[in-house]
């Protein structure tokens, strides 16, 4: 895909907020491991390597400025997972939050699923802004009264209090995965969800914790015959019987739960033939799919491998309909990236609310957007150096040649320790959340930004 | 076919790096990452394929050279011309050259990898070389030439400390030609042409230092140890009691050197 004329691209993005520590030294526990908007976009959840979840809530629109988007402020913080130890296998289980998925809201409370390598938890996040007062048997501080002093009866009443947000674990789904969980996905039936590890996919009911159904199992009889693993899985946004999973071989398989109890036989298989001329030592690594996402309308599938983003039509299995090169300049650096383990980085991707734009991260805190409609793409940077409120992000360019223009950066100057693995797009608005190592950047598109001024 | 042009690191280095990654994964927090180790195994397989291909090409070239030298010797025996001492020494050094691309002449060059040098240099250092004595140091390996379908028996030497040290002394006296020889060697030449990777020069220097300075047996022994871990496949990765003999036949391994043992193990 040709490099776009960035000045004529459809959207311009402005800095809105940045969350997180400013210190250069990053504590490993503070490294952000997942980012997810809820279904309405007014809540934004982040998980980190320390097992904590921080939820931000968008402030309601101001009556004075009805078109002004509110800022995201901390709504709730809680410890989701703790480090555990498997005594049988003598293995430590990391507390790192791999994925967060919000459940559709049914009542005043919010529910989300969070998972580490082994255990999934259902959390209820509820607000408390009233408290009962006037107990007959207890004092205000909770101590029990002397019964001999009670000479009257009163009805306790609710009185306003400062807003308190509580997070409580409602369900714990444990002991169902032998290998590391990489995905969870809520079904459109609002009753079930799936969890996927390297070799198996399980189907759960949201209310039942002591059993799950295994629906996909690709573990070979002899582990030495292992050739591929599951890298991501997701339910179809509208069809509750359809799910897909991606593999380390660059293959996407679509499964139908109605076909059989065990969906080892796929309904559709999406695979692009490998170019034999481009074969190298690292062909298998760079073709491994790191992330897969259905479009919101359910018609397209997006996959992210190490160097590119591909869009597939669900009705065509032979090849993707669109391919976007994210960082082709890294192809000549694969040896170095293999040595320093960067080649194993798993970059996520996301759709815009209307499926017209896709976004993914890269190195040097760059992230890229590809406008499918007008075939424009842009590279932007999430950096505290360019975080003036409402400042427009300047497009960046990476050059591989010897001559470097102004504002261009050489591929040899890229900082591979600064990477954007996790991004999220507001489901209904052009607001994006981009996670650097330990900071969360929130950007808005310029059009709406102007309306706020 | 794997395109090695884009990679400045050769197959041997990739094998070492990959085995170290697998080894390190066993002690990292959170347990072994199955996905990552699977991908590393693919790199290992690819590097091994390239390495074996190059090794057999080397053996084939060596075999061809020996045949030519044998014919030359036979011709000389028939030729009443006397050879002086200097020519004899040159001729023995020529015998010692295991890897030659140009067998039609040129300067005398030492064999590039110490692995082969150990075997052939021993022949040069012991003029009254008894084939029987050689057999006690060097094992024979039967090789099938895929092009001519000729089955030949090739002398393969394992990395023997005495042989290597002796070879090293001779190599030090002819470092420049040997380095130049390295430049001409098949697979490494493509590495030298690739200058895009900033690690190229660092890796090349490291290889030369490794070969021409004090030999580091730790790498070889470590790699053999790592092979014993990987030899039992993924069940070995998940189990702490992986044993090489469960997977690789003892007899097949006993007669081979460390490097070839590494390759056969897969």
XYZ file of C-alpha atoms in Angstrom, chain B residues 4-161:
158
model
C 19.583 -16.755 3.955
C 20.514 -13.532 2.265
C 18.452 -11.375 4.576
C 20.045 -12.750 7.694
C 23.509 -11.701 8.729
C 23.662 -14.349 11.408
C 24.620 -17.754 10.132
C 22.859 -21.017 10.801
C 25.204 -22.080 13.573
C 24.653 -18.884 15.508
C 20.932 -19.174 15.108
C 21.039 -22.703 16.424
C 22.982 -21.544 19.464
C 20.708 -18.603 20.088
C 17.597 -20.714 19.713
C 18.796 -23.400 22.070
C 19.672 -20.781 24.654
C 16.196 -19.312 24.381
C 14.646 -22.698 24.938
C 16.927 -23.310 27.859
C 16.135 -19.945 29.447
C 12.416 -20.446 29.000
C 12.472 -23.289 31.464
C 13.378 -20.979 34.324
C 11.345 -17.905 33.486
C 8.451 -16.834 35.623
C 5.063 -18.161 34.649
C 6.311 -21.398 33.168
C 7.250 -22.360 29.657
C 5.563 -20.344 26.954
C 4.401 -22.968 24.529
C 3.783 -20.574 21.665
C 7.148 -18.907 21.890
C 9.038 -22.175 22.154
C 7.187 -23.556 19.177
C 8.255 -20.571 17.117
C 11.824 -20.927 18.326
C 11.760 -24.568 17.302
C 10.817 -23.529 13.797
C 13.817 -21.230 13.624
C 15.909 -24.081 14.926
C 14.575 -26.381 12.250
C 15.191 -23.873 9.511
C 18.714 -23.184 10.688
C 19.373 -26.874 10.943
C 18.199 -27.449 7.385
C 20.535 -24.783 6.115
C 23.367 -26.082 8.255
C 22.962 -29.667 7.082
C 22.712 -28.577 3.496
C 25.894 -26.595 3.782
C 27.651 -29.385 5.634
C 26.829 -31.940 2.977
C 27.895 -29.511 0.304
C 31.156 -29.143 2.171
C 31.580 -32.875 2.443
C 30.875 -33.245 -1.238
C 33.464 -30.622 -2.105
C 35.967 -32.248 0.201
C 35.321 -35.599 -1.343
C 35.789 -34.200 -4.809
C 39.039 -32.530 -3.788
C 40.393 -35.701 -2.248
C 39.588 -37.604 -5.366
C 41.395 -35.022 -7.462
C 44.378 -35.088 -5.140
C 44.422 -38.847 -5.286
C 44.519 -38.702 -9.047
C 47.261 -36.082 -8.909
C 49.306 -38.229 -6.585
C 48.910 -41.175 -8.858
C 50.026 -39.083 -11.752
C 53.029 -37.856 -9.802
C 53.983 -41.363 -8.874
C 54.115 -42.165 -12.489
C 56.054 -38.947 -13.083
C 59.774 -39.415 -12.322
C 60.154 -35.699 -11.349
C 61.517 -35.259 -7.756
C 59.775 -32.932 -5.292
C 61.802 -30.772 -2.856
C 60.965 -30.343 0.801
C 59.123 -27.075 0.330
C 56.808 -28.515 -2.238
C 56.142 -31.474 0.013
C 55.069 -29.179 2.800
C 52.809 -27.249 0.449
C 51.341 -30.482 -0.752
C 50.546 -31.666 2.740
C 48.954 -28.348 3.558
C 46.939 -28.740 0.419
C 45.782 -32.144 1.660
C 44.848 -30.448 4.878
C 42.508 -28.066 3.106
C 39.181 -29.732 3.637
C 37.023 -27.111 2.075
C 37.920 -25.662 -1.269
C 35.749 -24.058 -3.809
C 38.530 -23.695 -6.349
C 40.393 -26.958 -6.809
C 42.171 -25.837 -9.880
C 44.876 -23.882 -8.153
C 45.436 -20.720 -6.253
C 47.129 -20.182 -2.956
C 47.146 -22.797 -0.313
C 44.352 -22.156 2.135
C 43.614 -23.656 5.471
C 40.195 -25.160 5.968
C 37.764 -22.691 7.393
C 36.015 -24.486 10.214
C 38.097 -25.946 12.985
C 35.820 -28.940 12.973
C 37.295 -30.189 9.738
C 40.714 -28.747 10.406
C 41.115 -30.978 13.383
C 40.811 -34.068 11.309
C 42.796 -33.126 8.267
C 45.523 -31.144 9.985
C 46.320 -34.200 11.993
C 47.184 -35.858 8.759
C 49.521 -33.035 7.863
C 51.240 -32.905 11.210
C 52.050 -36.608 11.220
C 53.756 -37.237 7.918
C 54.038 -40.962 8.389
C 50.331 -40.948 8.840
C 49.064 -44.421 9.252
C 45.524 -44.871 8.031
C 45.033 -47.242 10.887
C 46.005 -44.538 13.374
C 43.672 -42.152 11.669
C 40.824 -44.527 12.116
C 41.427 -44.559 15.828
C 40.913 -40.816 15.920
C 38.493 -40.285 13.082
C 35.287 -42.155 12.489
C 33.908 -42.874 9.117
C 30.543 -41.712 7.926
C 28.791 -42.983 4.872
C 27.412 -40.241 2.707
C 25.001 -40.534 -0.154
C 25.562 -37.961 -2.841
C 22.105 -36.895 -3.901
C 23.344 -35.638 -7.254
C 25.390 -38.590 -8.440
C 23.799 -41.225 -6.201
C 27.280 -42.356 -5.263
C 27.791 -43.765 -1.844
C 31.117 -42.757 -0.378
C 32.762 -43.093 2.935
C 34.007 -39.864 4.411
C 36.364 -39.466 7.282
C 34.658 -37.374 9.910
C 36.547 -36.141 12.877
C 35.023 -35.207 16.162
C 36.296 -32.171 18.004
C 39.295 -33.651 19.714
C 41.211 -31.307 21.977
